[in-house]
XYZ file of C-alpha atoms in Angstrom:
766
model
C -14.642 7.971 36.146
C -13.939 10.943 38.417
C -12.656 14.138 36.622
C -11.705 16.011 39.475
C -10.172 13.470 41.700
C -6.089 13.645 42.226
C -3.442 12.705 44.302
C -0.972 14.980 45.793
C 0.809 16.416 48.745
C -0.976 18.594 51.087
C 1.486 21.287 50.743
C 1.071 21.068 46.849
C -0.343 24.630 45.646
C -3.416 24.476 43.636
C -3.478 25.500 39.790
C -6.698 26.859 38.384
C -7.818 26.278 34.956
C -10.615 25.994 32.358
C -11.448 23.651 29.637
C -11.521 24.439 25.937
C -14.755 23.620 24.677
C -14.906 26.259 22.000
C -12.908 23.670 20.030
C -15.049 20.727 20.905
C -18.058 22.797 19.724
C -16.527 23.244 16.337
C -15.991 19.479 15.934
C -19.197 18.856 16.708
C -20.859 20.868 14.155
C -18.442 19.583 11.722
C -19.536 16.136 12.718
C -23.300 17.012 12.083
C -22.368 18.671 8.790
C -20.351 15.833 7.324
C -22.584 13.366 8.731
C -25.383 14.687 6.403
C -23.235 15.016 3.407
C -21.666 11.520 3.660
C -24.984 9.809 4.137
C -26.668 11.923 1.344
C -23.685 11.035 -1.104
C -24.140 7.246 0.004
C -27.704 7.509 -0.840
C -27.058 9.035 -4.274
C -24.475 6.094 -4.774
C -27.348 3.358 -3.685
C -29.639 4.740 -6.101
C -27.081 4.885 -8.822
C -27.297 0.883 -8.895
C -30.996 0.786 -9.680
C -31.256 3.930 -11.735
C -30.742 2.574 -15.618
C -33.403 -0.403 -14.622
C -35.618 2.055 -13.314
C -35.259 4.568 -16.238
C -35.683 1.909 -18.466
C -39.030 0.537 -16.798
C -40.682 3.757 -15.957
C -39.164 6.500 -17.860
C -42.137 8.908 -17.178
C -41.292 8.454 -13.603
C -37.612 7.856 -13.128
C -36.527 9.653 -16.322
C -34.610 12.072 -13.892
C -32.292 9.601 -12.760
C -30.314 9.427 -15.925
C -28.332 12.083 -14.712
C -26.836 9.528 -11.943
C -25.228 7.569 -14.626
C -24.611 10.046 -17.477
C -22.862 13.011 -15.837
C -19.172 12.657 -15.626
C -18.537 13.945 -12.254
C -21.824 12.078 -10.739
C -20.766 8.621 -11.805
C -20.688 5.789 -9.564
C -16.837 4.867 -9.579
C -16.250 8.855 -8.580
C -18.697 9.105 -6.005
C -18.359 5.952 -4.401
C -15.004 6.769 -3.164
C -16.269 10.231 -2.293
C -19.051 8.388 0.331
C -16.531 6.126 1.729
C -13.966 9.297 2.765
C -16.648 11.326 3.512
C -18.374 8.933 5.661
C -15.230 7.897 7.486
C -12.831 10.577 7.577
C -15.269 13.766 7.507
C -18.351 12.303 9.885
C -16.314 9.534 11.592
C -12.997 11.536 11.921
C -14.557 14.711 13.042
C -16.737 12.827 15.726
C -13.445 10.954 16.896
C -11.776 14.725 17.472
C -15.194 15.946 19.079
C -14.845 12.994 21.565
C -10.974 13.172 22.228
C -10.735 16.982 22.747
C -13.547 16.938 25.275
C -12.803 13.824 27.320
C -8.961 14.239 27.142
C -8.780 17.531 28.759
C -11.357 16.314 31.708
C -9.090 12.655 32.012
C -5.891 14.996 32.133
C -7.704 17.795 34.272
C -5.536 20.200 31.936
C -6.566 22.471 28.904
C -5.253 21.560 25.380
C -1.825 22.412 25.375
C -2.097 24.577 22.662
C -5.230 26.390 21.159
C -3.117 27.466 18.054
C -2.595 23.778 17.223
C -6.192 22.824 17.920
C -7.435 25.253 15.446
C -4.891 24.354 13.105
C -5.928 21.050 13.373
C -9.837 21.779 12.836
C -9.576 24.275 10.175
C -6.764 21.864 8.230
C -8.980 18.898 8.819
C -12.030 20.791 7.241
C -9.615 21.715 4.375
C -8.568 18.301 3.500
C -12.213 16.850 3.644
C -13.065 20.119 1.097
C -10.120 18.916 -1.127
C -11.231 15.290 -1.073
C -14.832 16.479 -1.978
C -13.257 18.785 -5.357
C -10.690 16.091 -6.174
C -12.612 12.899 -6.283
C -15.270 13.671 -8.278
C -13.251 15.138 -10.632
C -11.216 11.997 -11.277
C -8.086 12.703 -9.348
C -7.142 9.648 -7.461
C -4.598 7.202 -6.608
C -7.234 4.125 -7.275
C -6.402 2.432 -3.467
C -9.240 1.594 -1.562
C -9.581 4.089 1.551
C -6.408 5.596 0.110
C -7.573 7.615 -2.973
C -6.548 10.770 -2.109
C -3.627 12.035 -3.999
C 0.085 13.089 -2.634
C -0.549 16.585 -1.808
C -3.510 15.757 0.260
C -1.760 13.000 1.829
C 1.228 14.987 3.179
C -1.462 17.406 4.455
C -3.075 14.710 6.229
C 0.117 13.809 7.851
C 1.188 17.245 8.801
C -2.517 17.793 10.256
C -2.850 14.494 12.236
C 0.599 13.953 13.634
C 1.967 17.636 13.600
C -1.235 19.098 14.835
C -3.274 16.626 16.352
C -0.558 14.426 17.696
C 1.878 16.856 19.082
C -1.311 18.752 20.674
C -2.575 15.733 22.301
C 0.777 13.928 23.532
C 1.894 17.648 25.221
C -1.673 17.465 26.978
C -0.795 14.162 28.438
C 2.764 15.141 29.294
C 1.545 18.372 31.355
C -1.612 16.687 32.652
C -2.704 17.020 36.526
C -4.222 13.483 36.688
C -1.377 10.714 37.360
C -2.744 7.830 36.096
C -4.092 7.711 32.022
C -7.424 6.172 31.913
C -8.435 3.563 29.724
C -9.899 5.981 27.048
C -6.722 7.656 26.749
C -4.692 4.342 25.926
C -7.042 3.681 23.101
C -6.516 7.409 21.688
C -2.795 6.738 22.218
C -2.984 3.499 19.942
C -5.182 5.358 17.557
C -2.624 8.416 16.899
C 0.176 6.355 16.699
C -0.950 3.435 14.581
C -2.815 5.860 12.024
C 0.157 7.643 11.500
C 2.088 4.775 10.500
C -0.634 3.023 8.493
C -1.162 6.196 6.311
C 2.961 7.355 6.185
C 3.973 3.913 4.879
C 0.695 2.981 2.493
C 1.207 6.647 0.978
C 4.659 6.338 -0.113
C 4.330 7.170 -4.157
C 6.533 8.736 -6.646
C 4.645 11.726 -8.043
C 4.380 12.509 -11.860
C 2.375 15.711 -11.814
C 0.745 18.198 -9.398
C -2.068 15.346 -8.930
C -0.831 12.353 -10.189
C 1.240 9.719 -8.397
C 2.096 6.003 -8.285
C 2.503 3.776 -5.444
C 6.313 2.672 -4.614
C 4.780 -0.692 -4.296
C 3.375 -2.876 -7.158
C 1.195 -5.914 -7.565
C 1.338 -8.579 -4.974
C 3.373 -6.120 -2.264
C 1.216 -3.453 -2.883
C -1.706 -5.798 -2.410
C -0.376 -6.953 0.927
C 0.589 -3.102 1.926
C -2.588 -1.827 0.997
C -4.686 -4.493 3.148
C -2.316 -3.872 5.821
C -3.335 -0.337 5.931
C -7.054 -1.069 4.552
C -7.938 -3.542 7.483
C -5.962 -1.392 9.915
C -7.608 1.787 9.053
C -10.838 0.255 9.911
C -9.349 -0.954 13.047
C -7.711 2.016 14.258
C -9.508 4.790 12.755
C -13.338 3.080 13.171
C -12.617 0.652 16.154
C -10.275 2.034 19.017
C -10.981 5.663 19.104
C -14.569 4.625 19.483
C -13.944 2.158 22.059
C -12.159 5.031 23.694
C -15.527 6.868 23.257
C -17.229 3.799 24.430
C -15.343 3.919 27.520
C -15.707 7.268 28.703
C -19.232 8.434 27.530
C -21.104 5.230 28.375
C -20.236 5.159 31.973
C -20.933 8.893 31.974
C -24.348 8.489 30.529
C -25.376 5.349 32.735
C -23.442 7.192 35.949
C -21.978 3.651 36.254
C -18.545 2.475 36.933
C -16.757 0.333 33.985
C -17.491 -3.253 34.302
C -13.871 -4.183 34.824
C -10.277 -2.809 34.967
C -8.452 -6.070 34.110
C -10.781 -6.570 31.066
C -10.134 -3.244 29.684
C -6.264 -4.253 29.922
C -6.820 -7.490 27.818
C -9.004 -5.876 25.365
C -6.717 -3.056 24.919
C -3.521 -4.979 24.338
C -4.920 -7.980 22.508
C -6.590 -5.401 20.027
C -3.553 -3.389 19.350
C -1.122 -6.408 18.731
C -3.294 -8.835 16.930
C -5.514 -6.373 14.843
C -2.421 -5.448 12.572
C -1.726 -9.189 11.377
C -5.292 -9.870 10.110
C -5.324 -7.671 6.885
C -4.322 -10.629 4.482
C -7.437 -12.450 5.047
C -8.993 -9.791 2.610
C -7.076 -11.468 -0.307
C -7.901 -15.251 0.221
C -7.439 -17.368 -3.141
C -5.825 -14.389 -4.793
C -2.157 -14.404 -5.739
C -1.158 -13.450 -2.501
C 1.032 -16.561 -1.054
C -1.027 -19.040 0.913
C 1.247 -18.496 3.990
C 0.147 -14.738 4.244
C -3.621 -15.257 3.779
C -3.352 -18.239 6.490
C -1.700 -16.158 8.746
C -4.338 -13.338 8.228
C -7.219 -15.505 8.684
C -5.707 -17.037 12.066
C -5.115 -13.511 13.682
C -8.877 -12.603 12.543
C -10.118 -15.577 14.467
C -8.120 -14.741 17.483
C -9.670 -11.305 17.433
C -12.918 -12.742 18.047
C -12.704 -12.964 22.014
C -11.051 -9.842 22.975
C -13.472 -7.552 20.538
C -16.445 -9.493 22.348
C -14.380 -8.728 25.812
C -14.970 -5.128 24.924
C -18.331 -5.676 24.008
C -19.266 -7.278 27.073
C -17.315 -4.806 29.183
C -19.362 -2.062 27.400
C -22.802 -3.852 27.877
C -21.943 -4.966 31.316
C -21.441 -1.423 32.566
C -24.967 -0.757 32.610
C -25.533 -3.530 35.300
C -27.994 -1.955 37.531
C -29.000 0.577 34.922
C -31.108 -1.141 32.284
C -34.292 0.743 33.462
C -32.558 3.916 32.329
C -32.210 2.413 28.813
C -35.933 2.710 28.314
C -36.454 6.072 28.841
C -33.166 7.651 28.010
C -32.184 8.159 24.386
C -28.450 8.204 24.578
C -28.322 5.070 26.333
C -30.570 3.696 23.558
C -27.959 4.775 20.947
C -25.141 3.409 22.801
C -26.556 0.043 23.294
C -27.175 -0.730 19.845
C -23.935 0.905 18.853
C -21.964 -1.772 21.135
C -24.665 -4.271 19.968
C -23.461 -3.990 16.324
C -19.702 -3.739 17.540
C -20.249 -7.266 18.885
C -22.040 -8.502 15.706
C -19.528 -6.809 13.545
C -16.629 -8.356 15.400
C -18.483 -11.851 14.959
C -19.058 -11.317 11.633
C -15.624 -10.224 10.604
C -13.644 -13.250 11.665
C -16.413 -15.412 9.969
C -15.749 -13.907 6.902
C -12.053 -14.394 7.133
C -12.649 -18.210 7.155
C -11.454 -19.472 3.792
C -14.620 -21.434 3.187
C -16.959 -18.767 3.773
C -14.850 -16.219 2.245
C -14.879 -18.380 -1.077
C -18.758 -17.485 -0.930
C -18.660 -13.697 0.095
C -15.411 -12.287 -1.534
C -16.344 -9.911 -4.098
C -20.025 -9.827 -3.331
C -22.316 -7.466 -1.433
C -22.026 -9.455 1.659
C -18.829 -7.406 2.618
C -20.809 -4.148 1.715
C -23.239 -5.150 4.353
C -20.718 -5.960 6.890
C -19.074 -2.967 6.588
C -22.073 -0.509 6.736
C -23.344 -2.884 9.757
C -20.049 -1.775 11.134
C -20.188 2.146 10.194
C -23.844 2.652 10.406
C -24.664 0.409 13.339
C -21.438 0.984 15.490
C -19.925 4.060 14.628
C -22.932 5.984 13.713
C -25.164 5.256 16.718
C -22.052 5.721 18.959
C -21.858 9.291 17.181
C -25.245 10.200 17.686
C -25.150 8.888 21.430
C -22.270 11.032 22.136
C -23.895 14.106 20.044
C -27.068 13.954 22.486
C -25.011 13.517 25.451
C -22.603 16.114 24.925
C -25.244 18.860 23.367
C -26.763 20.083 26.673
C -23.165 20.467 28.395
C -21.742 22.326 25.557
C -24.330 24.446 24.718
C -25.442 24.695 28.262
C -29.043 24.403 27.526
C -31.767 21.528 27.936
C -32.332 18.822 25.135
C -34.884 20.188 22.976
C -37.013 16.938 22.599
C -36.596 13.560 23.966
C -39.606 12.432 21.334
C -37.537 13.643 18.464
C -34.514 11.526 19.590
C -36.553 8.750 19.906
C -37.904 8.934 16.379
C -34.195 9.628 15.283
C -33.285 6.353 17.226
C -35.740 4.082 15.661
C -35.446 5.219 12.369
C -31.631 4.700 12.284
C -32.043 1.288 13.936
C -34.575 0.320 11.273
C -32.658 1.741 8.502
C -29.287 -0.001 9.473
C -30.804 -3.297 9.855
C -32.618 -3.136 6.301
C -29.416 -2.237 4.771
C -27.826 -4.722 6.613
C -29.752 -7.783 5.923
C -30.697 -6.716 1.957
C -26.575 -6.521 1.680
C -26.377 -9.948 3.189
C -28.891 -11.425 1.181
C -27.803 -10.004 -1.966
C -24.331 -11.270 -1.316
C -25.081 -14.522 -0.710
C -27.123 -14.636 -3.965
C -24.202 -13.388 -6.003
C -21.865 -15.889 -4.440
C -24.262 -18.932 -5.287
C -25.072 -17.735 -8.552
C -21.475 -17.346 -9.245
C -20.636 -20.743 -8.475
C -23.856 -22.712 -9.845
C -23.407 -25.404 -12.362
C -25.865 -27.222 -14.341
C -26.307 -31.196 -14.447
C -23.962 -31.153 -17.392
C -21.348 -29.432 -15.646
C -21.945 -25.929 -17.294
C -21.959 -22.536 -15.677
C -25.927 -22.044 -15.067
C -25.566 -18.599 -15.158
C -22.856 -17.764 -17.802
C -23.746 -14.225 -18.728
C -22.445 -12.293 -15.824
C -25.260 -9.757 -16.438
C -27.790 -12.470 -15.095
C -26.068 -12.089 -11.627
C -26.689 -8.198 -11.733
C -30.194 -8.290 -12.585
C -31.238 -10.602 -9.805
C -30.219 -7.823 -7.420
C -31.807 -4.819 -8.476
C -34.570 -5.474 -5.782
C -32.197 -6.014 -2.964
C -30.677 -2.778 -4.222
C -33.927 -1.036 -3.850
C -34.338 -2.158 -0.450
C -30.503 -1.078 0.436
C -31.625 2.421 -1.086
C -34.794 2.312 1.355
C -32.664 1.367 4.466
C -30.268 4.231 3.842
C -32.988 6.513 3.288
C -34.652 5.900 6.399
C -31.072 5.988 8.330
C -30.548 9.591 6.715
C -34.013 10.790 7.406
C -33.305 9.728 11.093
C -30.271 12.107 10.925
C -31.954 14.813 9.733
C -34.319 14.793 12.915
C -31.503 14.344 15.043
C -29.630 17.461 13.160
C -32.880 19.492 13.601
C -33.126 18.427 17.215
C -29.473 19.210 17.889
C -29.698 22.630 16.219
C -32.684 23.828 18.654
C -30.827 22.770 21.559
C -27.967 24.978 20.366
C -30.521 27.784 19.719
C -31.490 27.843 23.328
C -27.896 28.341 24.629
C -27.274 31.584 26.734
C -25.927 34.667 25.299
C -22.530 34.007 26.652
C -21.134 30.577 27.549
C -20.265 30.063 31.408
C -16.710 28.774 31.556
C -15.940 27.296 35.040
C -12.658 27.380 36.741
C -11.192 24.034 38.028
C -8.346 23.663 40.452
C -6.011 20.844 40.844
C -2.268 20.560 41.975
C 0.434 20.121 39.411
C 1.947 16.290 39.508
C 5.155 16.085 41.469
C 7.512 14.001 40.171
C 8.577 12.320 43.502
C 5.150 11.767 44.792
C 4.239 8.511 45.701
C 0.648 7.231 46.500
C -0.722 6.954 49.803
C -3.298 4.991 48.313
C -3.097 3.759 44.717
C -6.559 2.605 44.426
C -8.025 6.085 45.016
C -8.015 8.801 42.616
C -10.173 8.080 39.282
C -10.640 4.389 40.244
C -13.289 4.816 42.753
C -15.784 5.660 39.692
C -14.599 3.234 37.293
C -14.598 0.005 39.150
C -16.982 -1.728 41.464
C -16.170 -1.019 44.878
C -16.268 -4.500 46.228
C -13.629 -5.556 43.690
C -11.772 -2.294 43.128
C -8.644 -3.097 45.366
C -8.411 -7.053 44.780
C -8.713 -6.428 40.950
C -5.964 -3.230 40.586
C -3.660 -4.874 42.805
C -3.412 -7.869 40.601
C -2.764 -5.501 37.713
C -0.470 -3.178 39.643
C 2.320 -3.495 36.705
C -0.031 -1.940 34.580
C -1.215 0.690 37.067
C 2.242 1.992 36.979
C 2.608 2.394 33.161
C -0.670 4.505 33.354
C 1.787 6.934 35.153
C 4.202 7.434 32.184
C 2.303 8.138 28.980
C 5.936 8.367 26.772
C 6.693 4.773 28.000
C 3.198 3.636 27.502
C 3.238 5.116 23.872
C 6.741 3.499 23.247
C 4.993 -0.200 24.246
C 2.330 0.604 21.792
C 4.916 1.682 19.142
C 6.573 -1.647 19.535
C 3.868 -3.656 19.834
C 2.582 -2.160 16.423
C 5.770 -2.248 14.686
C 6.758 -5.949 15.542
C 3.445 -7.153 14.163
C 3.769 -5.210 11.067
C 7.290 -6.176 10.087
C 6.621 -9.846 10.869
C 3.457 -9.606 8.824
C 5.351 -7.411 5.714
C 8.775 -8.118 5.464
C 8.682 -11.459 4.233
C 6.916 -10.685 0.959
C 9.626 -8.049 0.317
C 12.880 -10.063 1.154
C 11.993 -13.543 0.150
C 12.023 -13.533 -3.885
C 10.386 -16.911 -4.112
C 6.814 -15.395 -2.814
C 6.883 -13.463 -6.374
C 6.695 -15.805 -9.432
C 8.753 -14.701 -12.514
C 6.830 -14.913 -16.183
C 9.100 -13.936 -18.925
C 6.034 -13.011 -21.292
C 5.025 -10.279 -18.802
C 6.336 -6.534 -20.111
C 5.483 -3.195 -18.922
C 2.591 -1.503 -20.365
C 3.140 0.738 -23.364
C 3.095 4.549 -22.723
C -0.327 4.666 -24.456
C -1.671 1.596 -22.146
C -0.212 3.236 -19.005
C -2.294 6.376 -19.690
C -5.420 4.302 -20.465
C -4.664 2.575 -17.037
C -4.687 5.894 -15.448
C -8.213 6.802 -16.866
C -9.229 3.361 -15.615
C -8.401 4.582 -11.972
C -9.719 8.048 -12.549
C -13.233 6.839 -13.282
C -13.183 4.339 -10.645
C -13.472 1.143 -12.645
C -12.054 -0.556 -9.709
C -14.781 0.359 -7.358
C -17.224 -2.347 -9.541
C -14.425 -4.545 -11.559
C -11.712 -7.064 -10.505
C -8.700 -8.088 -11.820
C -8.296 -11.205 -10.233
C -9.025 -14.951 -11.293
C -9.161 -16.761 -8.386
C -7.946 -20.534 -8.438
C -11.615 -21.769 -8.389
C -13.382 -23.694 -10.891
C -16.150 -21.587 -11.557
C -14.122 -18.372 -11.890
C -11.331 -20.191 -14.412
C -14.606 -21.465 -16.257
C -16.150 -18.130 -16.316
C -12.843 -15.975 -17.081
C -10.106 -18.199 -17.898
C -6.616 -19.152 -16.572
C -6.239 -18.266 -12.800
C -4.078 -15.129 -11.988
C -0.334 -15.529 -11.189
C 1.311 -13.080 -8.863
C 4.112 -12.607 -11.758
C 1.351 -10.627 -13.875
C 1.324 -8.063 -11.843
C 4.975 -6.621 -11.128
C 4.392 -3.532 -12.933
C 0.972 -2.581 -11.495
C 1.581 0.526 -9.463
C -1.116 0.147 -7.625
C -2.590 -3.115 -8.047
C -5.997 -3.575 -9.446
C -7.511 -7.023 -8.053
C -10.502 -5.175 -6.542
C -12.764 -5.700 -3.789
C -16.094 -5.989 -5.293
C -17.986 -7.229 -8.390
C -20.743 -5.384 -9.862
C -19.444 -5.932 -13.351
C -17.496 -9.075 -14.374
C -13.669 -9.592 -13.774
C -11.526 -8.114 -16.281
C -8.326 -10.095 -15.818
C -8.549 -11.743 -18.991
C -10.454 -9.087 -21.090
C -7.875 -8.569 -23.637
C -8.786 -9.526 -26.932
C -11.811 -10.972 -25.977
C -14.058 -8.288 -27.732
C -13.409 -5.912 -30.863
C -11.821 -2.114 -30.368
C -15.242 -0.959 -31.471
C -17.250 -2.908 -29.043
C -15.427 -1.221 -26.529
C -15.771 1.967 -27.670
C -19.703 1.459 -27.935
C -19.788 -0.044 -24.619
C -18.070 2.793 -22.817
C -20.077 5.609 -24.545
C -23.410 3.662 -24.048
C -22.968 0.381 -21.955
C -26.887 -0.109 -22.467
C -26.177 -0.485 -26.368
C -24.314 -3.865 -26.270
C -25.951 -4.747 -22.959
C -29.456 -3.524 -22.315
C -29.509 -4.431 -18.657
C -26.183 -2.905 -18.066
C -26.259 -0.644 -14.574
C -22.806 0.965 -15.837
C -22.134 4.312 -16.056
C -21.891 5.893 -19.367
C -18.759 7.357 -20.368
C -19.447 9.730 -23.566
C -17.087 12.260 -22.088
C -13.996 9.908 -22.902
C -14.773 10.087 -26.710
C -14.730 14.108 -26.394
C -11.547 14.708 -24.541
C -8.030 14.509 -25.714
C -5.321 12.825 -24.417
C -3.063 14.790 -22.439
C 0.607 13.768 -24.451
C 2.615 15.459 -21.770
C 1.021 13.559 -18.967
C 2.414 10.294 -20.700
C 5.831 11.351 -20.822
C 5.585 12.472 -17.019
C 4.273 8.854 -15.947
C 6.833 7.086 -18.075
C 9.688 9.229 -16.364
C 7.651 8.065 -13.048
C 7.635 4.498 -13.938
C 11.367 4.685 -14.854
C 12.090 5.962 -11.346
C 10.174 2.675 -9.868
C 12.571 0.581 -11.990
C 9.992 -0.599 -14.564
C 12.401 -1.639 -17.470
C 11.227 0.680 -20.126
C 13.643 0.735 -23.403
C 15.477 3.720 -24.262
C 13.093 4.347 -27.016
C 10.027 3.978 -24.799
C 11.947 6.701 -22.445
C 12.675 9.138 -24.602
C 9.962 8.829 -27.581
C 6.998 7.811 -25.271
C 4.640 10.488 -26.787
C 5.202 9.494 -30.240
C 4.913 6.075 -29.537
C 1.661 6.525 -27.916
C 0.400 8.726 -30.737
C 1.222 5.766 -33.453
C -0.605 3.050 -31.136
C -3.533 5.245 -30.775
C -3.677 5.967 -34.544
C -3.649 2.306 -35.133
C -6.365 1.695 -32.582
C -8.409 4.481 -34.038
C -7.930 3.016 -37.565
C -9.389 -0.366 -36.334
C -12.314 1.113 -34.708
C -13.349 2.723 -37.974
C -12.527 -0.778 -39.967
C -14.632 -1.941 -37.823
C -17.834 0.082 -38.522
C -17.282 2.588 -35.407
C -16.621 6.135 -35.056
C -14.019 7.962 -36.572
C -11.566 10.834 -35.329
C -11.092 8.848 -32.292
C -7.191 8.706 -32.587
C -6.402 11.788 -29.896
C -9.093 10.716 -27.702
C -9.124 9.240 -24.154
C -11.589 6.644 -24.639
C -8.629 5.287 -27.260
C -6.215 5.024 -24.354
C -8.666 3.114 -21.923
C -9.495 0.746 -24.736
C -5.570 -0.190 -25.405
C -5.511 -0.749 -21.615
C -8.408 -3.044 -21.429
C -7.105 -4.438 -24.823
C -3.931 -5.666 -22.896
C -5.065 -7.001 -19.723
C -4.492 -10.759 -19.459
C -2.369 -11.028 -22.706
C 0.838 -10.996 -21.273
C 0.415 -14.672 -19.446
C -1.071 -16.286 -22.587
C 1.534 -14.776 -24.742
C 4.633 -16.847 -26.514
C 7.965 -16.231 -24.832
C 10.113 -14.882 -27.074
C 13.285 -16.858 -28.067
C 16.548 -16.851 -26.072
C 19.479 -15.150 -27.907
C 21.820 -17.795 -29.140
C 24.988 -17.729 -27.693
C 28.252 -18.646 -29.404
C 28.435 -22.166 -27.751
C 24.993 -22.686 -28.755
C 25.920 -22.112 -32.390
C 29.012 -24.104 -32.745
C 28.265 -26.752 -29.590
C 30.956 -29.219 -31.316
C 33.616 -26.793 -31.167
C 33.540 -27.160 -27.117
């Protein structure tokens, strides 16, 4: 991949320029910092799942771990979204920007278009990360997986991503001096465009306060949009930019050309078009219509081959250079990273198959799959890139290859331990949930039995995470020592290349950068066959339009039917909007992150209906902004929990879950019994719901606070009558109990009689 080759007329004057590596260094250090933070929070989250059992078994040793499930802002439900956001958008995000800013300048033979936009992008993104680190532990969340951040932060993300990063990137392409766009740039284009589309449409909300909002979508429609976003956030934030990274840095590190130009074209366009359709496979056997989930499964299976085509293209690039892998730690990281890409893109389609998903969904198998991708694919590629970049950015020698080897082996061992333990845990969960005895009864009727069985595997997972973090800390030390060896003043090389001339025609269209990205023996023949694509690569705007069309068509065909065909959503007459107090209690449920452990979706499976009750129907969720079907069960499903326990039991359980259930690993929520209800927020929330066309009565719209206070008094009195605490009528715990007691009761309610008409009253008159 030549960074200095060009095609120009002999009479074209040369232009002198230098690259902006200062912005690359900033993102480099941000990647290192947030990588440590994200992994550390992940280890804390892993320890939270074993802390209650550890404290109960050995309080003299593990007593300090009480803080992990008794402190409000350290609870699992609040830290788990912080961990995912830190790992994805802080660690991986800064690594993406580091890679893009370094490689784009060299592939375009042009400095970034605007140094101001580069710096606004850097500081804006760090401000977004810090705001997430503050708001999520404080309980400000939209309650949508991978999209938890509240509306002001969402606006900031759109401005920084599209306004600063996107404009700067595309203007650099327009002002480039290299005629053809190399394959890494294709993947960067797809990333920037698609992430912007996904983020904007999934983040459409109605604000109900400075840090409170409600999704414009509800129930089944919200579920489809969320997993259109969620699956493709993985695709276009954790896959396509890292493939661009692979196509640039792997050949550089190996000093070998990319294996196949044709395969890179097939890989790119098939991923861009096919990936968008696959999201519904996350919702198998739920209330999403069968056609949608089947469509998602089919396209997930189709993804198998193009994904493996990319893996093959990466690994085969090392042909003739495998002997270097034994001695070069950078290539070791890249090889394991690309291998985990292949493993993850095999396992993902496998988990989309309905019969497999029947076992895996809601289990830790999914957690293992996700971390195999993030730690194995993204993490290893990031560290390989950082080790390759450090000597070039800091203009000093790598401090220690031996420490880099230690980092590699600890990280590799850690991710394998994590990945295998969670797969083991997930299969165990799935089998236990579905197990029946000889008499046809559930073999494990108490959900807690399926939790306690997993504690040893949760310990193994924590050990794997600790090893990965330990390797990362060694890597950080190694990279910092490289930085400490930098010169007092960086040398800034000046390059020269002619500006592009619009009327120039290549004398030899297979010269230029292709000389170093393709095997010489096949170069002319292979590129000649793909000449149509070679022409596209001269026109970044046209190329971008093709990407937009591909992504938009796939999105529209998979989403629009759910919104325009009314038969996709059943009508249930007994389903009513939440009362003002229940709506506020639902907000508390989201704020505490209860959706991270509990689902509200009983699938049409015998074992689930036997355990939880009647299966869920999509008409039950028409007033759920956002939906709360969940993606994991560490606790039981709550879709039919209303009325199954007393109000006093819920209060006691929330204050200390180990009171009614000694083996529980659920966090404690005593603060909910101390904090007052924000009555004004109740009115703002009802007003927002009215804007979303939720059919509240005139009395509910105008007297929301009074109605909420009356329901709170009744519930608080019930708690006292049942032998519980007094004085809870203005506490948040009562609102949460109100919400929990409402869940699942509408479907089982008796429909109100239809009002009589005059004809009904006097049929003989007609």
